[in-house]
mmCIF file with all atom_site columns, C-alpha atoms in Angstrom:
data_model
loop_
_atom_site.group_PDB
_atom_site.id
_atom_site.type_symbol
_atom_site.label_atom_id
_atom_site.label_alt_id
_atom_site.label_comp_id
_atom_site.label_asym_id
_atom_site.label_entity_id
_atom_site.label_seq_id
_atom_site.pdbx_PDB_ins_code
_atom_site.Cartn_x
_atom_site.Cartn_y
_atom_site.Cartn_z
_atom_site.occupancy
_atom_site.B_iso_or_equiv
_atom_site.pdbx_formal_charge
_atom_site.auth_seq_id
_atom_site.auth_comp_id
_atom_site.auth_asym_id
_atom_site.auth_atom_id
_atom_site.pdbx_PDB_model_num
ATOM 1   C CA . UNK M 1 1   ? 100.374 96.584  127.827 1.00 54.00 ? 1   UNK M CA 1
ATOM 2   C CA . UNK M 1 2   ? 100.539 93.069  129.237 1.00 58.00 ? 2   UNK M CA 1
ATOM 3   C CA . UNK M 1 3   ? 98.858  90.332  127.199 1.00 58.00 ? 3   UNK M CA 1
ATOM 4   C CA . UNK M 1 4   ? 95.801  88.855  128.868 1.00 54.00 ? 4   UNK M CA 1
ATOM 5   C CA . UNK M 1 5   ? 95.852  85.249  130.039 1.00 56.00 ? 5   UNK M CA 1
ATOM 6   C CA . UNK M 1 6   ? 92.980  83.014  128.914 1.00 51.00 ? 6   UNK M CA 1
ATOM 7   C CA . UNK M 1 7   ? 91.565  82.988  132.460 1.00 47.00 ? 7   UNK M CA 1
ATOM 8   C CA . UNK M 1 8   ? 91.371  86.812  132.386 1.00 54.00 ? 8   UNK M CA 1
ATOM 9   C CA . UNK M 1 9   ? 89.327  86.928  129.192 1.00 54.00 ? 9   UNK M CA 1
ATOM 10  C CA . UNK M 1 10  ? 85.786  88.170  129.553 1.00 64.00 ? 10  UNK M CA 1
ATOM 11  C CA . UNK M 1 11  ? 82.994  88.089  126.998 1.00 76.00 ? 11  UNK M CA 1
ATOM 12  C CA . UNK M 1 12  ? 83.229  91.108  124.687 1.00 81.00 ? 12  UNK M CA 1
ATOM 13  C CA . UNK M 1 13  ? 80.792  92.591  122.216 1.00 89.00 ? 13  UNK M CA 1
ATOM 14  C CA . UNK M 1 14  ? 81.751  92.410  118.512 1.00 88.00 ? 14  UNK M CA 1
ATOM 15  C CA . UNK M 1 15  ? 82.682  96.114  118.626 1.00 90.00 ? 15  UNK M CA 1
ATOM 16  C CA . UNK M 1 16  ? 84.877  95.558  121.690 1.00 92.00 ? 16  UNK M CA 1
ATOM 17  C CA . UNK M 1 17  ? 86.584  92.590  120.022 1.00 93.00 ? 17  UNK M CA 1
ATOM 18  C CA . UNK M 1 18  ? 87.241  94.641  116.877 1.00 93.00 ? 18  UNK M CA 1
ATOM 19  C CA . UNK M 1 19  ? 88.641  97.566  118.881 1.00 94.00 ? 19  UNK M CA 1
ATOM 20  C CA . UNK M 1 20  ? 90.827  95.282  121.041 1.00 95.00 ? 20  UNK M CA 1
ATOM 21  C CA . UNK M 1 21  ? 92.162  93.394  118.024 1.00 95.00 ? 21  UNK M CA 1
ATOM 22  C CA . UNK M 1 22  ? 92.851  96.612  116.093 1.00 93.00 ? 22  UNK M CA 1
ATOM 23  C CA . UNK M 1 23  ? 94.726  98.060  119.072 1.00 93.00 ? 23  UNK M CA 1
ATOM 24  C CA . UNK M 1 24  ? 96.676  94.827  119.495 1.00 93.00 ? 24  UNK M CA 1
ATOM 25  C CA . UNK M 1 25  ? 97.814  95.054  115.863 1.00 91.00 ? 25  UNK M CA 1
ATOM 26  C CA . UNK M 1 26  ? 98.998  98.638  116.358 1.00 88.00 ? 26  UNK M CA 1
ATOM 27  C CA . UNK M 1 27  ? 100.699 97.716  119.661 1.00 88.00 ? 27  UNK M CA 1
ATOM 28  C CA . UNK M 1 28  ? 102.504 94.750  118.101 1.00 88.00 ? 28  UNK M CA 1
ATOM 29  C CA . UNK M 1 29  ? 103.595 96.703  115.049 1.00 84.00 ? 29  UNK M CA 1
ATOM 30  C CA . UNK M 1 30  ? 104.977 99.345  117.404 1.00 81.00 ? 30  UNK M CA 1
ATOM 31  C CA . UNK M 1 31  ? 106.611 96.929  119.834 1.00 79.00 ? 31  UNK M CA 1
ATOM 32  C CA . UNK M 1 32  ? 108.162 94.420  117.472 1.00 58.00 ? 32  UNK M CA 1
ATOM 33  C CA . UNK M 1 33  ? 110.319 96.764  115.387 1.00 59.00 ? 33  UNK M CA 1
ATOM 34  C CA . UNK M 1 34  ? 109.865 94.952  112.118 1.00 54.00 ? 34  UNK M CA 1
ATOM 35  C CA . UNK M 1 35  ? 108.615 91.571  113.267 1.00 64.00 ? 35  UNK M CA 1
ATOM 36  C CA . UNK M 1 36  ? 105.584 90.257  111.456 1.00 73.00 ? 36  UNK M CA 1
ATOM 37  C CA . UNK M 1 37  ? 102.612 90.119  113.888 1.00 84.00 ? 37  UNK M CA 1
ATOM 38  C CA . UNK M 1 38  ? 100.979 86.699  113.911 1.00 90.00 ? 38  UNK M CA 1
ATOM 39  C CA . UNK M 1 39  ? 97.333  85.883  114.600 1.00 94.00 ? 39  UNK M CA 1
ATOM 40  C CA . UNK M 1 40  ? 98.201  84.050  117.853 1.00 94.00 ? 40  UNK M CA 1
ATOM 41  C CA . UNK M 1 41  ? 100.245 87.038  119.072 1.00 93.00 ? 41  UNK M CA 1
ATOM 42  C CA . UNK M 1 42  ? 97.475  89.466  118.122 1.00 94.00 ? 42  UNK M CA 1
ATOM 43  C CA . UNK M 1 43  ? 94.863  87.290  119.838 1.00 95.00 ? 43  UNK M CA 1
ATOM 44  C CA . UNK M 1 44  ? 96.922  87.032  123.010 1.00 94.00 ? 44  UNK M CA 1
ATOM 45  C CA . UNK M 1 45  ? 97.544  90.782  123.105 1.00 93.00 ? 45  UNK M CA 1
ATOM 46  C CA . UNK M 1 46  ? 93.846  91.515  122.497 1.00 95.00 ? 46  UNK M CA 1
ATOM 47  C CA . UNK M 1 47  ? 92.639  88.972  125.036 1.00 94.00 ? 47  UNK M CA 1
ATOM 48  C CA . UNK M 1 48  ? 90.552  87.051  122.508 1.00 95.00 ? 48  UNK M CA 1
ATOM 49  C CA . UNK M 1 49  ? 90.684  83.569  121.067 1.00 93.00 ? 49  UNK M CA 1
ATOM 50  C CA . UNK M 1 50  ? 92.579  83.288  117.784 1.00 93.00 ? 50  UNK M CA 1
ATOM 51  C CA . UNK M 1 51  ? 89.556  81.537  116.268 1.00 93.00 ? 51  UNK M CA 1
ATOM 52  C CA . UNK M 1 52  ? 87.578  84.746  116.799 1.00 92.00 ? 52  UNK M CA 1
ATOM 53  C CA . UNK M 1 53  ? 90.062  86.565  114.577 1.00 94.00 ? 53  UNK M CA 1
ATOM 54  C CA . UNK M 1 54  ? 89.950  83.919  111.854 1.00 93.00 ? 54  UNK M CA 1
ATOM 55  C CA . UNK M 1 55  ? 86.147  83.796  112.028 1.00 92.00 ? 55  UNK M CA 1
ATOM 56  C CA . UNK M 1 56  ? 85.770  87.574  111.686 1.00 92.00 ? 56  UNK M CA 1
ATOM 57  C CA . UNK M 1 57  ? 88.590  88.429  109.262 1.00 90.00 ? 57  UNK M CA 1
ATOM 58  C CA . UNK M 1 58  ? 89.534  85.110  107.650 1.00 87.00 ? 58  UNK M CA 1
ATOM 59  C CA . UNK M 1 59  ? 93.228  85.944  107.394 1.00 85.00 ? 59  UNK M CA 1
ATOM 60  C CA . UNK M 1 60  ? 95.937  88.151  108.838 1.00 85.00 ? 60  UNK M CA 1
ATOM 61  C CA . UNK M 1 61  ? 96.060  90.044  105.561 1.00 83.00 ? 61  UNK M CA 1
ATOM 62  C CA . UNK M 1 62  ? 92.368  90.929  105.759 1.00 84.00 ? 62  UNK M CA 1
ATOM 63  C CA . UNK M 1 63  ? 92.784  91.973  109.393 1.00 88.00 ? 63  UNK M CA 1
ATOM 64  C CA . UNK M 1 64  ? 95.690  94.282  108.554 1.00 86.00 ? 64  UNK M CA 1
ATOM 65  C CA . UNK M 1 65  ? 93.714  95.776  105.657 1.00 83.00 ? 65  UNK M CA 1
ATOM 66  C CA . UNK M 1 66  ? 90.771  96.411  107.995 1.00 86.00 ? 66  UNK M CA 1
ATOM 67  C CA . UNK M 1 67  ? 93.033  98.093  110.561 1.00 87.00 ? 67  UNK M CA 1
ATOM 68  C CA . UNK M 1 68  ? 94.581  100.334 107.901 1.00 83.00 ? 68  UNK M CA 1
ATOM 69  C CA . UNK M 1 69  ? 91.252  101.266 106.305 1.00 81.00 ? 69  UNK M CA 1
ATOM 70  C CA . UNK M 1 70  ? 89.597  101.955 109.645 1.00 84.00 ? 70  UNK M CA 1
ATOM 71  C CA . UNK M 1 71  ? 92.453  104.186 110.798 1.00 82.00 ? 71  UNK M CA 1
ATOM 72  C CA . UNK M 1 72  ? 92.473  106.043 107.485 1.00 76.00 ? 72  UNK M CA 1
ATOM 73  C CA . UNK M 1 73  ? 88.723  106.620 107.688 1.00 76.00 ? 73  UNK M CA 1
ATOM 74  C CA . UNK M 1 74  ? 89.171  107.969 111.198 1.00 79.00 ? 74  UNK M CA 1
ATOM 75  C CA . UNK M 1 75  ? 92.300  110.063 110.620 1.00 71.00 ? 75  UNK M CA 1
ATOM 76  C CA . UNK M 1 76  ? 91.884  111.127 106.976 1.00 69.00 ? 76  UNK M CA 1
ATOM 77  C CA . UNK M 1 77  ? 88.200  111.576 106.216 1.00 68.00 ? 77  UNK M CA 1
ATOM 78  C CA . UNK M 1 78  ? 87.432  112.561 102.655 1.00 75.00 ? 78  UNK M CA 1
ATOM 79  C CA . UNK M 1 79  ? 85.425  115.708 103.295 1.00 81.00 ? 79  UNK M CA 1
ATOM 80  C CA . UNK M 1 80  ? 83.520  117.820 100.764 1.00 91.00 ? 80  UNK M CA 1
ATOM 81  C CA . UNK M 1 81  ? 85.298  121.176 100.472 1.00 94.00 ? 81  UNK M CA 1
ATOM 82  C CA . UNK M 1 82  ? 83.163  122.343 97.553  1.00 95.00 ? 82  UNK M CA 1
ATOM 83  C CA . UNK M 1 83  ? 85.645  121.663 94.742  1.00 96.00 ? 83  UNK M CA 1
ATOM 84  C CA . UNK M 1 84  ? 87.614  118.754 93.317  1.00 96.00 ? 84  UNK M CA 1
ATOM 85  C CA . UNK M 1 85  ? 90.880  120.621 93.858  1.00 96.00 ? 85  UNK M CA 1
ATOM 86  C CA . UNK M 1 86  ? 89.970  121.378 97.463  1.00 96.00 ? 86  UNK M CA 1
ATOM 87  C CA . UNK M 1 87  ? 88.846  117.803 98.182  1.00 95.00 ? 87  UNK M CA 1
ATOM 88  C CA . UNK M 1 88  ? 92.001  116.263 96.708  1.00 94.00 ? 88  UNK M CA 1
ATOM 89  C CA . UNK M 1 89  ? 94.305  118.795 98.366  1.00 94.00 ? 89  UNK M CA 1
ATOM 90  C CA . UNK M 1 90  ? 92.688  118.181 101.764 1.00 92.00 ? 90  UNK M CA 1
ATOM 91  C CA . UNK M 1 91  ? 93.024  114.424 101.262 1.00 89.00 ? 91  UNK M CA 1
ATOM 92  C CA . UNK M 1 92  ? 96.723  114.643 100.319 1.00 90.00 ? 92  UNK M CA 1
ATOM 93  C CA . UNK M 1 93  ? 97.383  117.067 103.205 1.00 91.00 ? 93  UNK M CA 1
ATOM 94  C CA . UNK M 1 94  ? 95.844  114.550 105.638 1.00 87.00 ? 94  UNK M CA 1
ATOM 95  C CA . UNK M 1 95  ? 98.018  111.829 104.087 1.00 85.00 ? 95  UNK M CA 1
ATOM 96  C CA . UNK M 1 96  ? 101.159 113.938 104.469 1.00 88.00 ? 96  UNK M CA 1
ATOM 97  C CA . UNK M 1 97  ? 100.277 114.693 108.077 1.00 87.00 ? 97  UNK M CA 1
ATOM 98  C CA . UNK M 1 98  ? 99.657  110.986 108.694 1.00 83.00 ? 98  UNK M CA 1
ATOM 99  C CA . UNK M 1 99  ? 102.957 109.685 107.289 1.00 82.00 ? 99  UNK M CA 1
ATOM 100 C CA . UNK M 1 100 ? 104.806 112.168 109.467 1.00 84.00 ? 100 UNK M CA 1
ATOM 101 C CA . UNK M 1 101 ? 103.517 110.331 112.553 1.00 82.00 ? 101 UNK M CA 1
ATOM 102 C CA . UNK M 1 102 ? 104.815 107.034 113.946 1.00 80.00 ? 102 UNK M CA 1
ATOM 103 C CA . UNK M 1 103 ? 101.348 105.462 113.614 1.00 78.00 ? 103 UNK M CA 1
ATOM 104 C CA . UNK M 1 104 ? 101.040 106.655 110.033 1.00 79.00 ? 104 UNK M CA 1
ATOM 105 C CA . UNK M 1 105 ? 104.339 104.997 109.140 1.00 78.00 ? 105 UNK M CA 1
ATOM 106 C CA . UNK M 1 106 ? 103.111 101.843 110.897 1.00 76.00 ? 106 UNK M CA 1
ATOM 107 C CA . UNK M 1 107 ? 100.016 101.852 108.723 1.00 77.00 ? 107 UNK M CA 1
ATOM 108 C CA . UNK M 1 108 ? 102.182 101.933 105.598 1.00 77.00 ? 108 UNK M CA 1
ATOM 109 C CA . UNK M 1 109 ? 104.049 98.938  107.014 1.00 71.00 ? 109 UNK M CA 1
ATOM 110 C CA . UNK M 1 110 ? 100.745 97.193  107.685 1.00 73.00 ? 110 UNK M CA 1
ATOM 111 C CA . UNK M 1 111 ? 99.731  97.722  104.045 1.00 74.00 ? 111 UNK M CA 1
ATOM 112 C CA . UNK M 1 112 ? 102.946 96.020  102.944 1.00 73.00 ? 112 UNK M CA 1
ATOM 113 C CA . UNK M 1 113 ? 102.418 93.168  105.423 1.00 69.00 ? 113 UNK M CA 1
ATOM 114 C CA . UNK M 1 114 ? 98.875  92.710  104.180 1.00 69.00 ? 114 UNK M CA 1
ATOM 115 C CA . UNK M 1 115 ? 100.036 91.609  100.739 1.00 73.00 ? 115 UNK M CA 1
ATOM 116 C CA . UNK M 1 116 ? 98.195  88.321  100.293 1.00 71.00 ? 116 UNK M CA 1
ATOM 117 C CA . UNK M 1 117 ? 99.732  84.937  99.754  1.00 73.00 ? 117 UNK M CA 1
ATOM 118 C CA . UNK M 1 118 ? 96.635  83.374  98.202  1.00 73.00 ? 118 UNK M CA 1
ATOM 119 C CA . UNK M 1 119 ? 93.646  84.259  96.032  1.00 78.00 ? 119 UNK M CA 1
ATOM 120 C CA . UNK M 1 120 ? 91.288  83.864  99.014  1.00 74.00 ? 120 UNK M CA 1
ATOM 121 C CA . UNK M 1 121 ? 93.394  86.217  101.133 1.00 69.00 ? 121 UNK M CA 1
ATOM 122 C CA . UNK M 1 122 ? 93.456  88.700  98.229  1.00 73.00 ? 122 UNK M CA 1
ATOM 123 C CA . UNK M 1 123 ? 89.654  88.667  98.067  1.00 76.00 ? 123 UNK M CA 1
ATOM 124 C CA . UNK M 1 124 ? 89.322  89.162  101.840 1.00 71.00 ? 124 UNK M CA 1
ATOM 125 C CA . UNK M 1 125 ? 91.897  91.980  101.811 1.00 71.00 ? 125 UNK M CA 1
ATOM 126 C CA . UNK M 1 126 ? 90.314  93.706  98.829  1.00 75.00 ? 126 UNK M CA 1
ATOM 127 C CA . UNK M 1 127 ? 86.908  94.009  100.489 1.00 75.00 ? 127 UNK M CA 1
ATOM 128 C CA . UNK M 1 128 ? 88.465  96.244  103.171 1.00 70.00 ? 128 UNK M CA 1
ATOM 129 C CA . UNK M 1 129 ? 90.454  98.415  100.784 1.00 75.00 ? 129 UNK M CA 1
ATOM 130 C CA . UNK M 1 130 ? 87.366  98.730  98.568  1.00 81.00 ? 130 UNK M CA 1
ATOM 131 C CA . UNK M 1 131 ? 85.828  100.863 101.349 1.00 77.00 ? 131 UNK M CA 1
ATOM 132 C CA . UNK M 1 132 ? 88.598  103.420 100.936 1.00 77.00 ? 132 UNK M CA 1
ATOM 133 C CA . UNK M 1 133 ? 88.491  103.321 97.156  1.00 84.00 ? 133 UNK M CA 1
ATOM 134 C CA . UNK M 1 134 ? 84.742  103.958 97.320  1.00 85.00 ? 134 UNK M CA 1
ATOM 135 C CA . UNK M 1 135 ? 85.430  107.053 99.411  1.00 83.00 ? 135 UNK M CA 1
ATOM 136 C CA . UNK M 1 136 ? 87.756  108.302 96.689  1.00 87.00 ? 136 UNK M CA 1
ATOM 137 C CA . UNK M 1 137 ? 85.104  107.503 94.080  1.00 92.00 ? 137 UNK M CA 1
ATOM 138 C CA . UNK M 1 138 ? 82.721  109.676 96.145  1.00 90.00 ? 138 UNK M CA 1
ATOM 139 C CA . UNK M 1 139 ? 85.099  112.619 95.607  1.00 92.00 ? 139 UNK M CA 1
ATOM 140 C CA . UNK M 1 140 ? 84.953  111.958 91.863  1.00 95.00 ? 140 UNK M CA 1
ATOM 141 C CA . UNK M 1 141 ? 81.144  111.677 91.906  1.00 95.00 ? 141 UNK M CA 1
ATOM 142 C CA . UNK M 1 142 ? 80.767  114.954 93.844  1.00 95.00 ? 142 UNK M CA 1
ATOM 143 C CA . UNK M 1 143 ? 83.042  116.677 91.337  1.00 96.00 ? 143 UNK M CA 1
ATOM 144 C CA . UNK M 1 144 ? 81.012  115.340 88.411  1.00 97.00 ? 144 UNK M CA 1
ATOM 145 C CA . UNK M 1 145 ? 77.775  116.514 90.073  1.00 97.00 ? 145 UNK M CA 1
ATOM 146 C CA . UNK M 1 146 ? 79.303  120.022 90.373  1.00 96.00 ? 146 UNK M CA 1
ATOM 147 C CA . UNK M 1 147 ? 80.175  120.013 86.648  1.00 97.00 ? 147 UNK M CA 1
ATOM 148 C CA . UNK M 1 148 ? 83.878  119.312 87.165  1.00 97.00 ? 148 UNK M CA 1
ATOM 149 C CA . UNK M 1 149 ? 85.747  116.629 85.223  1.00 96.00 ? 149 UNK M CA 1
ATOM 150 C CA . UNK M 1 150 ? 87.666  114.428 87.656  1.00 97.00 ? 150 UNK M CA 1
ATOM 151 C CA . UNK M 1 151 ? 90.603  112.324 86.517  1.00 97.00 ? 151 UNK M CA 1
ATOM 152 C CA . UNK M 1 152 ? 90.234  108.526 86.542  1.00 96.00 ? 152 UNK M CA 1
ATOM 153 C CA . UNK M 1 153 ? 90.741  106.732 89.851  1.00 94.00 ? 153 UNK M CA 1
ATOM 154 C CA . UNK M 1 154 ? 93.986  105.128 88.619  1.00 94.00 ? 154 UNK M CA 1
ATOM 155 C CA . UNK M 1 155 ? 95.495  108.557 87.949  1.00 96.00 ? 155 UNK M CA 1
ATOM 156 C CA . UNK M 1 156 ? 94.471  109.781 91.384  1.00 96.00 ? 156 UNK M CA 1
ATOM 157 C CA . UNK M 1 157 ? 96.103  106.760 93.017  1.00 93.00 ? 157 UNK M CA 1
ATOM 158 C CA . UNK M 1 158 ? 99.238  106.946 90.858  1.00 95.00 ? 158 UNK M CA 1
ATOM 159 C CA . UNK M 1 159 ? 99.791  110.676 91.200  1.00 96.00 ? 159 UNK M CA 1
ATOM 160 C CA . UNK M 1 160 ? 98.568  111.411 94.719  1.00 94.00 ? 160 UNK M CA 1
ATOM 161 C CA . UNK M 1 161 ? 98.778  108.253 96.814  1.00 88.00 ? 161 UNK M CA 1
ATOM 162 C CA . UNK M 1 162 ? 101.794 106.496 95.304  1.00 91.00 ? 162 UNK M CA 1
ATOM 163 C CA . UNK M 1 163 ? 104.244 109.369 95.954  1.00 93.00 ? 163 UNK M CA 1
ATOM 164 C CA . UNK M 1 164 ? 103.230 109.431 99.627  1.00 88.00 ? 164 UNK M CA 1
ATOM 165 C CA . UNK M 1 165 ? 103.680 105.676 100.036 1.00 84.00 ? 165 UNK M CA 1
ATOM 166 C CA . UNK M 1 166 ? 107.043 105.678 98.257  1.00 88.00 ? 166 UNK M CA 1
ATOM 167 C CA . UNK M 1 167 ? 108.275 108.463 100.531 1.00 86.00 ? 167 UNK M CA 1
ATOM 168 C CA . UNK M 1 168 ? 107.022 106.626 103.611 1.00 82.00 ? 168 UNK M CA 1
ATOM 169 C CA . UNK M 1 169 ? 108.588 103.317 102.542 1.00 79.00 ? 169 UNK M CA 1
ATOM 170 C CA . UNK M 1 170 ? 111.965 104.958 101.955 1.00 81.00 ? 170 UNK M CA 1
ATOM 171 C CA . UNK M 1 171 ? 111.722 107.145 105.059 1.00 80.00 ? 171 UNK M CA 1
ATOM 172 C CA . UNK M 1 172 ? 111.744 110.418 103.119 1.00 84.00 ? 172 UNK M CA 1
ATOM 173 C CA . UNK M 1 173 ? 109.529 113.091 104.627 1.00 84.00 ? 173 UNK M CA 1
ATOM 174 C CA . UNK M 1 174 ? 107.471 115.172 102.195 1.00 86.00 ? 174 UNK M CA 1
ATOM 175 C CA . UNK M 1 175 ? 108.576 118.802 101.779 1.00 88.00 ? 175 UNK M CA 1
ATOM 176 C CA . UNK M 1 176 ? 107.586 120.997 104.730 1.00 84.00 ? 176 UNK M CA 1
ATOM 177 C CA . UNK M 1 177 ? 105.062 123.031 102.769 1.00 90.00 ? 177 UNK M CA 1
ATOM 178 C CA . UNK M 1 178 ? 103.260 123.045 99.459  1.00 94.00 ? 178 UNK M CA 1
ATOM 179 C CA . UNK M 1 179 ? 103.588 119.337 98.679  1.00 95.00 ? 179 UNK M CA 1
ATOM 180 C CA . UNK M 1 180 ? 99.849  118.538 98.594  1.00 95.00 ? 180 UNK M CA 1
ATOM 181 C CA . UNK M 1 181 ? 99.245  121.482 96.273  1.00 96.00 ? 181 UNK M CA 1
ATOM 182 C CA . UNK M 1 182 ? 102.170 120.439 94.038  1.00 96.00 ? 182 UNK M CA 1
ATOM 183 C CA . UNK M 1 183 ? 100.816 116.900 93.631  1.00 97.00 ? 183 UNK M CA 1
ATOM 184 C CA . UNK M 1 184 ? 97.244  118.053 92.973  1.00 97.00 ? 184 UNK M CA 1
ATOM 185 C CA . UNK M 1 185 ? 98.435  120.671 90.473  1.00 97.00 ? 185 UNK M CA 1
ATOM 186 C CA . UNK M 1 186 ? 100.388 117.986 88.593  1.00 96.00 ? 186 UNK M CA 1
ATOM 187 C CA . UNK M 1 187 ? 97.331  115.709 88.569  1.00 97.00 ? 187 UNK M CA 1
ATOM 188 C CA . UNK M 1 188 ? 94.886  118.363 87.424  1.00 96.00 ? 188 UNK M CA 1
ATOM 189 C CA . UNK M 1 189 ? 97.313  119.912 84.926  1.00 91.00 ? 189 UNK M CA 1
ATOM 190 C CA . UNK M 1 190 ? 97.618  123.354 86.447  1.00 78.00 ? 190 UNK M CA 1
#
């Protein structure tokens, strides 16, 4: 995709700007093979003014967090399967499937790149990741409503999410089968 020149830019709706900027982030992460995408490069690729990015997201870290959270919500919805075990297993299975894809590995990279350099950037970044954590809390709340006793959020993150991220960071694919069930069984003690 060729970056748009300023003269080629047309007025876009907020949704179009968000979609174009998100796609530009993914494109740059794919194309740069390890280079850190900058706001000016993202803006040029998306065909928007860099001030639009700063105005909407505040920082590159917040933008990357929004891209990651949005893609996770799209690709790994946290559906109600009728049981805590089923919900968690489905979530881990979606995570395993995701990190086996090039885009999924890019999203892990984007999480690492989104580590903030300031308290303000941390606050902006956290508001995006809070959306995903709330989705996980919804799993816990559904389980409680069904009479199940869910583990604390920290345990879910440590025992289900962390192993996936560590594998992705080190380039180690999860086992071909049974890995989601193994992790959930360890978490739930069965």
